[in-house]
Coordinates of C-alpha atoms in Angstrom, one line a residue:
Chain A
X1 CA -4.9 -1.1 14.5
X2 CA -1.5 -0.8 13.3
X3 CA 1.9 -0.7 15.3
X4 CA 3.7 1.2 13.2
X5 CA 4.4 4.8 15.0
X6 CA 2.8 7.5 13.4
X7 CA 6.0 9.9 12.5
X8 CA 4.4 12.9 14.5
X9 CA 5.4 11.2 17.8
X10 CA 8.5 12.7 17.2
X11 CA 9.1 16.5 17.9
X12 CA 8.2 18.8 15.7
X13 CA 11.2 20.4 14.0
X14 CA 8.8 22.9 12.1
X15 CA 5.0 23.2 12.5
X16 CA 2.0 25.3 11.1
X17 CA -0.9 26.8 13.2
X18 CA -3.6 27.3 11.0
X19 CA -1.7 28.8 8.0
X20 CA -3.7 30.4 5.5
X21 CA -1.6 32.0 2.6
X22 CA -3.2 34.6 -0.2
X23 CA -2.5 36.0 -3.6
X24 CA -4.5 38.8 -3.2
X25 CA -8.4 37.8 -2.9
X26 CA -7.6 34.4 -3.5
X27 CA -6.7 31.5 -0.8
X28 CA -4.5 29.6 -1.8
X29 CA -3.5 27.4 1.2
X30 CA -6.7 27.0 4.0
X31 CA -6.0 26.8 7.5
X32 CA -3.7 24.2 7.0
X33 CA -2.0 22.8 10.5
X34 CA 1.0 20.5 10.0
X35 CA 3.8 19.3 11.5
X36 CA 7.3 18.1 9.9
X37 CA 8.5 16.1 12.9
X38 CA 12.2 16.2 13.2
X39 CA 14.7 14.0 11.0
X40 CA 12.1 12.7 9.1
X41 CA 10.6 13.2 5.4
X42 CA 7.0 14.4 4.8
X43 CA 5.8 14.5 1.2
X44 CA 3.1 16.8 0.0
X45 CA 1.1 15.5 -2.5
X46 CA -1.9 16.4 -4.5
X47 CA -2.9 18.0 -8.2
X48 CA -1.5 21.0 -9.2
X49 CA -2.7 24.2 -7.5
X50 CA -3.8 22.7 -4.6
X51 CA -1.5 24.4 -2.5
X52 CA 1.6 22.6 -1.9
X53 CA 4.1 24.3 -3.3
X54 CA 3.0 27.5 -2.2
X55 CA 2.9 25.7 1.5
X56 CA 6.2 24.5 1.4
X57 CA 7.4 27.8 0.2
X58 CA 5.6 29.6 3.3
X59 CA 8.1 27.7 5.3
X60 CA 11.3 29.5 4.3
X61 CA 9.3 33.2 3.7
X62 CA 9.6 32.8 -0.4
X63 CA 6.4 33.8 -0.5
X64 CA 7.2 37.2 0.7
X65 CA 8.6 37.7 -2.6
X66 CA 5.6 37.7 -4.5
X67 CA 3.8 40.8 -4.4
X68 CA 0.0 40.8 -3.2
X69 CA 0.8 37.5 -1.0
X70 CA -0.4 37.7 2.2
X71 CA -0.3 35.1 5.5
X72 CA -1.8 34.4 8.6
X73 CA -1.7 31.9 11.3
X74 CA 1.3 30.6 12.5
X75 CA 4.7 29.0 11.1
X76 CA 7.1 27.7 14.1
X77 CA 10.4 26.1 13.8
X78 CA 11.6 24.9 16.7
X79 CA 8.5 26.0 18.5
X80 CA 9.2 29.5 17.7
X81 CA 7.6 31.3 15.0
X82 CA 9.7 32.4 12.1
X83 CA 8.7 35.8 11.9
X84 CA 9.6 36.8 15.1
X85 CA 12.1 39.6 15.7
X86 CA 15.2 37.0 16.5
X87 CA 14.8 35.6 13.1
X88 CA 15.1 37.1 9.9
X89 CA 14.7 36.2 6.3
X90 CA 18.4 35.0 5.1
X91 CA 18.8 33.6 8.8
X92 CA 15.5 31.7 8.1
X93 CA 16.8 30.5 4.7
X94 CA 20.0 29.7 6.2
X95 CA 18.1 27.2 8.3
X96 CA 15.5 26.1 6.0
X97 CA 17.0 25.8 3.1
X98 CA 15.6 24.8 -0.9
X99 CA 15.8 23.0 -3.5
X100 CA 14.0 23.4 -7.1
X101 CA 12.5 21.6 -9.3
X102 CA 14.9 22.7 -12.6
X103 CA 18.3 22.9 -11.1
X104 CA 19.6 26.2 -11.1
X105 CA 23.8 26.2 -10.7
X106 CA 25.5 29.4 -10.9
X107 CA 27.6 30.1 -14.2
X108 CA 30.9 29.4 -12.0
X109 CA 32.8 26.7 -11.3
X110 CA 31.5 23.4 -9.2
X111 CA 34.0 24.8 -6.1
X112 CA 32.3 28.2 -6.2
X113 CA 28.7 27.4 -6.4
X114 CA 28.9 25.1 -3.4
X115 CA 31.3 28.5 -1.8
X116 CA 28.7 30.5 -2.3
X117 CA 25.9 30.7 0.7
X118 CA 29.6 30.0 2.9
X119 CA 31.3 33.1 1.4
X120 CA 28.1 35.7 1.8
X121 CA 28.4 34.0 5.6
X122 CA 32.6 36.0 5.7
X123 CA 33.7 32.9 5.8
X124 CA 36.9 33.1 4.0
X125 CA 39.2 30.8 4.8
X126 CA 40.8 28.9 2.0
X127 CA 41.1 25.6 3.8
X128 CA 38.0 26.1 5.7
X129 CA 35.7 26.6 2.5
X130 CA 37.3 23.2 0.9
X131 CA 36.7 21.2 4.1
X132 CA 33.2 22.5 4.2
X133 CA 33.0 21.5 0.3
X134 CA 34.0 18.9 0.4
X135 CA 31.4 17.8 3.3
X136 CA 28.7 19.5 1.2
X137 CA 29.3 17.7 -2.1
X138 CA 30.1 14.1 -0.2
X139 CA 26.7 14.6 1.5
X140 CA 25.0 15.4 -1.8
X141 CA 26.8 12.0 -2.7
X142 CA 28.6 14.1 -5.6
X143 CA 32.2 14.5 -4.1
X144 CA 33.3 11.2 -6.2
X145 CA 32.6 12.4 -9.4
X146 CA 33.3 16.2 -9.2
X147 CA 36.3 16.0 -7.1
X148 CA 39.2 15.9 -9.5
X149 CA 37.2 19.0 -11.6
X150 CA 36.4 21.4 -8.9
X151 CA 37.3 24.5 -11.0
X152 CA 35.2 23.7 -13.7
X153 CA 32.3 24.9 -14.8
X154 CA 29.1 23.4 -13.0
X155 CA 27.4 24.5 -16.1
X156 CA 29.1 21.0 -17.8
X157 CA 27.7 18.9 -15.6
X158 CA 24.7 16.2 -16.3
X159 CA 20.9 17.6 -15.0
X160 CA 21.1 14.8 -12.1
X161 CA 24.8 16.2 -11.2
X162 CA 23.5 19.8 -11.3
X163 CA 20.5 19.0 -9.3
X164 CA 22.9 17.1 -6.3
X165 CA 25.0 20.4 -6.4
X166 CA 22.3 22.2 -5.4
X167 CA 21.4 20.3 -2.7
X168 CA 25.5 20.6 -2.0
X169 CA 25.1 23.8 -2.3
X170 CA 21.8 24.2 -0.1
X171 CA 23.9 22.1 2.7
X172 CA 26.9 24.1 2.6
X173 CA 25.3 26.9 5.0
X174 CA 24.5 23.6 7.3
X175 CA 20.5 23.7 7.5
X176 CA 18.4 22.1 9.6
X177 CA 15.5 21.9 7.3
X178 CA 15.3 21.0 3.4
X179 CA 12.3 22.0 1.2
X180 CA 12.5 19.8 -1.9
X181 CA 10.7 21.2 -5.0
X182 CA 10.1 18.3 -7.4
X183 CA 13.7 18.1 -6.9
X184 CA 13.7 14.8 -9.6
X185 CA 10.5 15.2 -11.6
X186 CA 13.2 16.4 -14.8
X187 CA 15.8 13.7 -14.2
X188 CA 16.1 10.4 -15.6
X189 CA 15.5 7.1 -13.5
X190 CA 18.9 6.5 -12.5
X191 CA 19.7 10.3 -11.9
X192 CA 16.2 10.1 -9.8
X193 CA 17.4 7.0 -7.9
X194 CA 20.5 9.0 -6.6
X195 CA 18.1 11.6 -5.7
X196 CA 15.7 9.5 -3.5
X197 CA 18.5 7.4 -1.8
X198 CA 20.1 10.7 -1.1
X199 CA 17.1 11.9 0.9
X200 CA 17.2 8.2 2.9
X201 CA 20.6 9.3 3.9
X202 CA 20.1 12.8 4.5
X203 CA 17.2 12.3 7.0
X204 CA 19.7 11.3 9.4
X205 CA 20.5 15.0 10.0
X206 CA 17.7 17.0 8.3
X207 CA 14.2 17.5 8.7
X208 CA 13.0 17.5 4.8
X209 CA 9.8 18.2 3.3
X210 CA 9.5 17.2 -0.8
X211 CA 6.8 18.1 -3.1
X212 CA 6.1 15.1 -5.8
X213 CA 4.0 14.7 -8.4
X214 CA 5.1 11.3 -8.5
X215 CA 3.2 9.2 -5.9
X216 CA 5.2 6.6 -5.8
X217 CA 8.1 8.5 -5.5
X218 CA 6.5 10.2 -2.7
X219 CA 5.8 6.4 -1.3
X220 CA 9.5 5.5 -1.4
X221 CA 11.3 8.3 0.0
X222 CA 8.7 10.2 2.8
X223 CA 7.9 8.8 6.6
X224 CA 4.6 10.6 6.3
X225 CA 2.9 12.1 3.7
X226 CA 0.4 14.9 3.7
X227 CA -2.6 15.1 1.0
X228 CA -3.5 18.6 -0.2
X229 CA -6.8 19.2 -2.7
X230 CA -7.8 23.0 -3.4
X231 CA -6.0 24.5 -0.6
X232 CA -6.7 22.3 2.6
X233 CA -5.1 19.7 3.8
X234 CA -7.2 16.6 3.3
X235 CA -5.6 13.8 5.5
X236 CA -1.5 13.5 6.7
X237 CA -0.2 10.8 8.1
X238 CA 2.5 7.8 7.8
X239 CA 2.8 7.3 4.5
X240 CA 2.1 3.5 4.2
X241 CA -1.3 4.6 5.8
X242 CA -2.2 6.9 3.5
X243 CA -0.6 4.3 0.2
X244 CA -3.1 1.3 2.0
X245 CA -5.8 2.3 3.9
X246 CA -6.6 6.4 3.7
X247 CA -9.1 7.6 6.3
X248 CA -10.5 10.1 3.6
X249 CA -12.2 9.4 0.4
X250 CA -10.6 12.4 -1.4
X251 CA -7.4 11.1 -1.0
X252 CA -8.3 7.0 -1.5
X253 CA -9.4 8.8 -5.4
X254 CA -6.3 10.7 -5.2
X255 CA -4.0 7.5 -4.5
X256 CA -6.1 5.5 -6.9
X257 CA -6.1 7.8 -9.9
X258 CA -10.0 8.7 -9.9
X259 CA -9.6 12.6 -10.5
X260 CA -13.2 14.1 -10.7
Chain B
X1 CA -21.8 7.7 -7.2
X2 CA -19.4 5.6 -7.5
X3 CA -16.2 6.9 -8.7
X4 CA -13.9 5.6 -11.4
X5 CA -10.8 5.4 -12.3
X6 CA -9.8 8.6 -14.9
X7 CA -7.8 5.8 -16.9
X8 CA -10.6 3.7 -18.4
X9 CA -8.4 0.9 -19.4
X10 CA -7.1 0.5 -15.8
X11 CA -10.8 0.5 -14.8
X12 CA -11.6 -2.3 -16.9
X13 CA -8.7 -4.6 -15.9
X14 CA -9.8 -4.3 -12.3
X15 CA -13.3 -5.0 -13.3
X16 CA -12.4 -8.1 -15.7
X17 CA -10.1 -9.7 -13.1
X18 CA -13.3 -9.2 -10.7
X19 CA -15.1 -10.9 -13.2
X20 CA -12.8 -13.5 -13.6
X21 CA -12.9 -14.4 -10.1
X22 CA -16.4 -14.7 -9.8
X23 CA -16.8 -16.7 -12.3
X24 CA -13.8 -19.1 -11.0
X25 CA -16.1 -19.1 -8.1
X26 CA -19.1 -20.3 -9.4
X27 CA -17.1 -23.3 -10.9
X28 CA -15.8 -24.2 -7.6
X29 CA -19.6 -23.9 -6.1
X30 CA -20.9 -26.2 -9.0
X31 CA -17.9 -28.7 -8.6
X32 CA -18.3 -29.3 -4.5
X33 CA -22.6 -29.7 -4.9
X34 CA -21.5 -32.0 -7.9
X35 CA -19.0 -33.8 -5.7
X36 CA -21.2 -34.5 -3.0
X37 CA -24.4 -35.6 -5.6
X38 CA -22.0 -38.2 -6.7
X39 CA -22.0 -39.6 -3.7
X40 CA -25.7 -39.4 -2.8
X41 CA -27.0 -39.9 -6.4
X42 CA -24.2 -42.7 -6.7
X43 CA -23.5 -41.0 -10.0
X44 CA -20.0 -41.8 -11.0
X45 CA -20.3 -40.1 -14.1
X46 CA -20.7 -37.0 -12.5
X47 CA -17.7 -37.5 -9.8
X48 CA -15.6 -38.0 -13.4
X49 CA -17.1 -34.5 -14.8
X50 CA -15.9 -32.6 -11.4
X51 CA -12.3 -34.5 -12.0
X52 CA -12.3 -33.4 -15.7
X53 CA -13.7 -29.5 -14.4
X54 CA -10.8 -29.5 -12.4
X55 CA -8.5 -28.6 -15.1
X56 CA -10.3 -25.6 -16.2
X57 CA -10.2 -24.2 -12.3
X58 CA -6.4 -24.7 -12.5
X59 CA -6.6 -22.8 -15.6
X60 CA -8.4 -19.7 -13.7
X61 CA -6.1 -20.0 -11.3
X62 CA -2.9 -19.2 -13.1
X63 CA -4.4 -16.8 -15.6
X64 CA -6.0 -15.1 -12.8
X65 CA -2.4 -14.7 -11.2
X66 CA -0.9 -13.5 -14.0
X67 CA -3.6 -11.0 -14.6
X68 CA -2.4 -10.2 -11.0
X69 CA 1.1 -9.8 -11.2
X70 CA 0.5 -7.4 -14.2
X71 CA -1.6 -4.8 -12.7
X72 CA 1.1 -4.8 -9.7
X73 CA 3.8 -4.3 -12.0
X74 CA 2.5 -1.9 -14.8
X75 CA -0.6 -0.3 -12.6
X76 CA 0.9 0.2 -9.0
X77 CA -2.0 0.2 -7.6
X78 CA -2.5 2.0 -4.3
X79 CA -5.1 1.7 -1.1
X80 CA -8.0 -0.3 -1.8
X81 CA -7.1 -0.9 -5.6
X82 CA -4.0 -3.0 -3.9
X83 CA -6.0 -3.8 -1.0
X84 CA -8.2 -6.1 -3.6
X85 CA -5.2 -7.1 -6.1
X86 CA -3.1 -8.8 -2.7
X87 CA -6.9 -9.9 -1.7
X88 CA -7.1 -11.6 -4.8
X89 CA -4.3 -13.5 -4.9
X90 CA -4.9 -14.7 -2.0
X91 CA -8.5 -15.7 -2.6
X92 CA -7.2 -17.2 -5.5
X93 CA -5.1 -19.7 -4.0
X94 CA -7.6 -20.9 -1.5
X95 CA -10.5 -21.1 -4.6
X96 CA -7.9 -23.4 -6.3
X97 CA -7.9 -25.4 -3.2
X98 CA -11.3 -25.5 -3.0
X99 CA -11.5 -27.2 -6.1
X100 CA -9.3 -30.0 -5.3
X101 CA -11.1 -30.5 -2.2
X102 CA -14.4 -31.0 -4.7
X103 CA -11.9 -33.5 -6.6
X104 CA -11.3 -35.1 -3.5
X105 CA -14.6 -35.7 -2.6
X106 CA -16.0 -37.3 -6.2
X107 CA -12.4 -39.4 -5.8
X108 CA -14.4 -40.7 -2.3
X109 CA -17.3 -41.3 -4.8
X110 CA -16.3 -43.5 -7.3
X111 CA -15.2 -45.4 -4.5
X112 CA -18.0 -45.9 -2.7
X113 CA -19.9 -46.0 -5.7
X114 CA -18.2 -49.5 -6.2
X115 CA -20.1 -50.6 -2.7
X116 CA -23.4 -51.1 -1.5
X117 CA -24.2 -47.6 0.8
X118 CA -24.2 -48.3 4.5
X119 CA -26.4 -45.0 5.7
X120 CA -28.8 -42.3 5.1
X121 CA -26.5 -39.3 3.7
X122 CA -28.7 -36.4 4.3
X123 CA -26.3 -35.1 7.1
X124 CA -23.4 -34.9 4.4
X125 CA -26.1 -33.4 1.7
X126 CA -26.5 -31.0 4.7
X127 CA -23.0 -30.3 5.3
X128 CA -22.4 -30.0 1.5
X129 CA -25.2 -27.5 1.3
X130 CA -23.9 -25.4 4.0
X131 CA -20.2 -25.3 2.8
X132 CA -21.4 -24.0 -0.7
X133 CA -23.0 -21.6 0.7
X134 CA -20.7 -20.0 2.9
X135 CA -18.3 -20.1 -0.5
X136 CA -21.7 -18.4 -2.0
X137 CA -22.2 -16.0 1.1
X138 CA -18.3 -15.1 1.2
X139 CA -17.9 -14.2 -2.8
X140 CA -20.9 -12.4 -2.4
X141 CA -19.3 -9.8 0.2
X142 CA -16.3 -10.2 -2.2
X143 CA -18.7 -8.5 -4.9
X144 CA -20.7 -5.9 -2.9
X145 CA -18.1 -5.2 -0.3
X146 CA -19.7 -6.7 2.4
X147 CA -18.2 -6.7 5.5
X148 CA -21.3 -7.7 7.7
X149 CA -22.0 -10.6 5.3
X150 CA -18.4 -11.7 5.1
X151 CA -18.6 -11.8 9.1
X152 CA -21.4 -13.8 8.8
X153 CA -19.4 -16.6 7.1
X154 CA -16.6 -16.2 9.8
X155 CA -18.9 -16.6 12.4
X156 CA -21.1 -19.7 10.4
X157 CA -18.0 -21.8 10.3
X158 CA -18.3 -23.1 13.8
X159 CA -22.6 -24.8 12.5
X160 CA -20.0 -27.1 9.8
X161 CA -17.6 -27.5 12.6
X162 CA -20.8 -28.9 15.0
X163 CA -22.7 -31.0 12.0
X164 CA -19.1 -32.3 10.9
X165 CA -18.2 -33.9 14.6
X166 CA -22.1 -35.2 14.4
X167 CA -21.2 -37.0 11.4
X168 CA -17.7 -38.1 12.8
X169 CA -19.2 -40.0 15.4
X170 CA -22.5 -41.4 13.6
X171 CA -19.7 -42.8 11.8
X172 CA -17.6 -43.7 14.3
X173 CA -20.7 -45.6 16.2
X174 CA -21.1 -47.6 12.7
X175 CA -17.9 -48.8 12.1
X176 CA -17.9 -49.9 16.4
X177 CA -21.5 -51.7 15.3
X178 CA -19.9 -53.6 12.3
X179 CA -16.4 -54.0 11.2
X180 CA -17.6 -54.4 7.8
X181 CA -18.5 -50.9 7.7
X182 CA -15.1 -49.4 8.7
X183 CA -14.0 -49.1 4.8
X184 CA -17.1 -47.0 3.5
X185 CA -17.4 -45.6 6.8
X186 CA -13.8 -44.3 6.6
X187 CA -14.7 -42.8 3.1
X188 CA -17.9 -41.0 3.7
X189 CA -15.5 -39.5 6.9
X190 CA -12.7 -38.4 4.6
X191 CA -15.3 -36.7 2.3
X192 CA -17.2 -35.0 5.4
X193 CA -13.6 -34.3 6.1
X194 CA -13.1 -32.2 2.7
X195 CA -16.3 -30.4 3.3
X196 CA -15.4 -29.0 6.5
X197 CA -12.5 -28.1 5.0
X198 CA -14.3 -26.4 2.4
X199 CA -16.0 -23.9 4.5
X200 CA -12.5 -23.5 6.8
X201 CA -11.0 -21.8 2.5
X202 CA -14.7 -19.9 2.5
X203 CA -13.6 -18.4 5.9
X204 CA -10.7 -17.3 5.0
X205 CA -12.2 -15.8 1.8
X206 CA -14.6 -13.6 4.0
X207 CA -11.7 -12.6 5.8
X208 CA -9.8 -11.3 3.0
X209 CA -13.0 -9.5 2.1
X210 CA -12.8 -7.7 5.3
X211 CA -9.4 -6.6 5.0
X212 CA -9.9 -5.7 1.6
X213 CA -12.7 -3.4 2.6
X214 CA -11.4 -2.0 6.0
X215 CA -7.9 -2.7 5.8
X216 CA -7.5 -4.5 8.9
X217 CA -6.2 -7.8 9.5
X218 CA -8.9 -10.1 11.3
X219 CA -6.9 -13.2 10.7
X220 CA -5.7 -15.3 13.5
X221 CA -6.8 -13.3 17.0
X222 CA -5.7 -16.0 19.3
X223 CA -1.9 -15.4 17.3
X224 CA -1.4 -11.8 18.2
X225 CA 1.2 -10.3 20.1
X226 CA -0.1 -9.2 23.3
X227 CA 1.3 -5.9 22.4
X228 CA -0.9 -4.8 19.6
X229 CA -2.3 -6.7 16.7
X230 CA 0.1 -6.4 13.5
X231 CA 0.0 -4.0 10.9
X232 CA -2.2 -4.4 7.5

């Protein structure tokens, strides 16, 4: 009963089949199927350790890190699963890139944090690294306040400044994906605002998935927004849906604030 | 079981502006079968008590809003929590209404009161009875979530519709008879007039309730795009 197109009508830039992810005996994500559909935003929501973050980390192979993780079912990007043999990990990563919840800058200057993912690529190239940086940091909406300090340390720069570095720095190596960890949830409002209408502009080239905490946050920035509770994935859909009318009861007490 | 919210204080805002509502409600139900007794009962007295009970609807009606606006701005409220905050600031405006109309009526009262009567009223006493209960019926499904009920009232409107064009043109016939009649005539018309309006506010009440409970929009059908209906 609504006209407003469900985001999924669009392709899917990345897409699970299924995906169940363990830490050893335990499941922590359950046959959860879900599309990002491309140039849009999908928020995962729900409580903590219902899955989400683990999710979204399946999608770039972090989990692989941890030992006594295990997967199965499918993760495709671009319709083409990302553990097959013409993809591997820091290709992957290089395509999907991350963003963390606590920022995380390198103890070296602004210029050489955002040089960084470009440099391990052998690109080397004076002038080619500085137009790229500058790109990176205008698209991360820092380039105005960082540009006259380039060789300093990034180390002196505010949490909300740090925190748009790293996303520089994620879209330095030009990704087609972003995986936002609570990328604001230690910022203040305004540094948080910059954040979210980043991730309105960004969506114009990238495909981004954000986990929130924050449910309004997730309201304001995603196209669609996907529900997790104990590993499954409860309901997904456009997010004004799932904000006004939610098909599932689980997630009308999520939205509403009855927890158990 | 019914869930709550994990924030008690939350939960008993919603619950108190619920409250609040119904009981604006009930005023507006005891000021139209008031309105309309003051008329039958030629009591005039009465017609001044709904003018005076007028005030304290108003009242409602802006505390009721307020109440409102606060839970939108420090709550947030989300699906069917914001589905019954927009619901009932809507149903607040068309209560408020309501109790003018009641006004209106016992305003047709204490003029005719003045007069000598000119016909049996038990069609009006009829039409009076029928509009409070749809208000009845609709705040009912309000309470309990109703959505059969509320499309019960919906579907109801068109019996006030069919007795108010009845009395329309007993009237009508009277004031053709005599021309003597055409001033109370014209009164008794205006106040069937207000009761059919009465029951038009207690439809769109039990539409609200309808959207508040399924989240569609049932409003205006014949006003769609042929395309699709609009969103919620």
């Amino acid at each position: 009963m609504t006209s407003i197109p469900h985001p999924a009508a669009s392709a899917a830039k990345m897409e699970t089949r299924r995906l169940e992810i363990r830490y050893g005996a335990k499941a922590a994500v359950k046959d959860v199927s879900l599309t990002l559909p491309d140039r849009q935003v999908t928020a995962l929501i729900g409580p903590s350790g219902c899955g989400k973050s683990t999710f979204l980390r399946a999608l770039n192979r972090m989990n692989d890190l941890i030992p006594g993780s295990s997967a199965s079912g499918e993760i495709l990007l671009d319709g083409r699963s990302i553990y097959a043999g013409h993809l591997d990990a820091v290709e992957l990563r290089r395509r999907v890139g991350m963003v963390f919840q606590k920022s995380n800058p390198f103890p070296k200057s602004i210029f050489e944090n955002v040089a960084y993912g470009l440099r391990i690529g052998g690109l080397s190239d004076r002038r080619e690294l500085g137009e790229r940086i500058e790109r990176s940091l205008r698209s991360a909406a820092l380039w105005d306040e960082v540009k006259d300090r380039l060789a300093e340390s990034a180390m002196g720069l505010s949490g909300g400044q740090q925190q748009r570095l790293c996303i520089a720095r994620a879209l330095a190596v030009e990704p087609e994906v972003l995986l936002m960890d609570e990328p604001a949830s230690a910022l203040d409002p305004i540094a948080t605002a910059k954040i979210e209408d980043l991730i309105h502009e960004l969506k114009v080239r990238y495909t981004i998935a954000i986990v929130t905490h924050n449910m309004q946050q997730a309201a304001r920035v995603s196209d669609q927004t996907a529900f997790f509770y104990m590993g499954e994935l409860v309901e997904v859909g456009p997010t004004e849906q799932i904000f006004t009318t939610p098909r599932q009861q689980r997630t009308e007490d999520y939205v509403t604030g009855k927890f158990g | 079981m019914v869930t709550t919210h994990t924030d008690k204080t939350y939960e008993a805002e919603l619950r108190d502006l619920r409250d609040r509502l119904l009981e604006m409600g009930g005023l507006v139900e005891r000021a139209i079968s008031a309105s309309v007794r003051s008329i039958t009962e030629r009591d005039s007295a009465l017609a001044e008590q709904v003018k005076e009970g007028d005030r304290e609807i108003n009242r409602m009606e802006v505390a009721i809003d307020g109440a409102c606006r606060r839970v939108l701005a420090l709550r947030q409220p989300a699906a069917s929590d914001l589905r019954f905050i927009t619901t009932a600031l809507k149903i607040v405006t068309d209560l408020e209404r309501m109790g003018d109309l009641a006004v209106n009526v016992a305003e047709r009262a204490l003029d005719l009161n003045k007069t000598a009567p000119i016909a049996p009223l038990h069609d009006l006493s009829r039409l009076a009875e029928m509009s409070e209960a749809q208000l009845k019926h609709a705040l009912d499904a309000f309470v309990t979530g109703d959505v059969a009920k509320a499309e019960d009232v919906m579907r109801s409107d068109a019996h006030l519709d069919a007795l108010y064009l009845k009395i329309f043109n007993d009237l009508l016939a009277m004031m053709m008879e005599d021309s003597r009649n055409i001033r109370r005539a014209t009164s008794l018309m205006f106040a069937a007039k207000h009761l059919e309006r009465f029951g038009d506010h207690a439809t769109n009440l039990a539409e609200m309730v309808v959207y508040m409970v399924r989240g569609t929009d049932v409003r205006h059908p014949r006003s769609r795009a042929p395309s699709g209906p609009p969103g919620p």
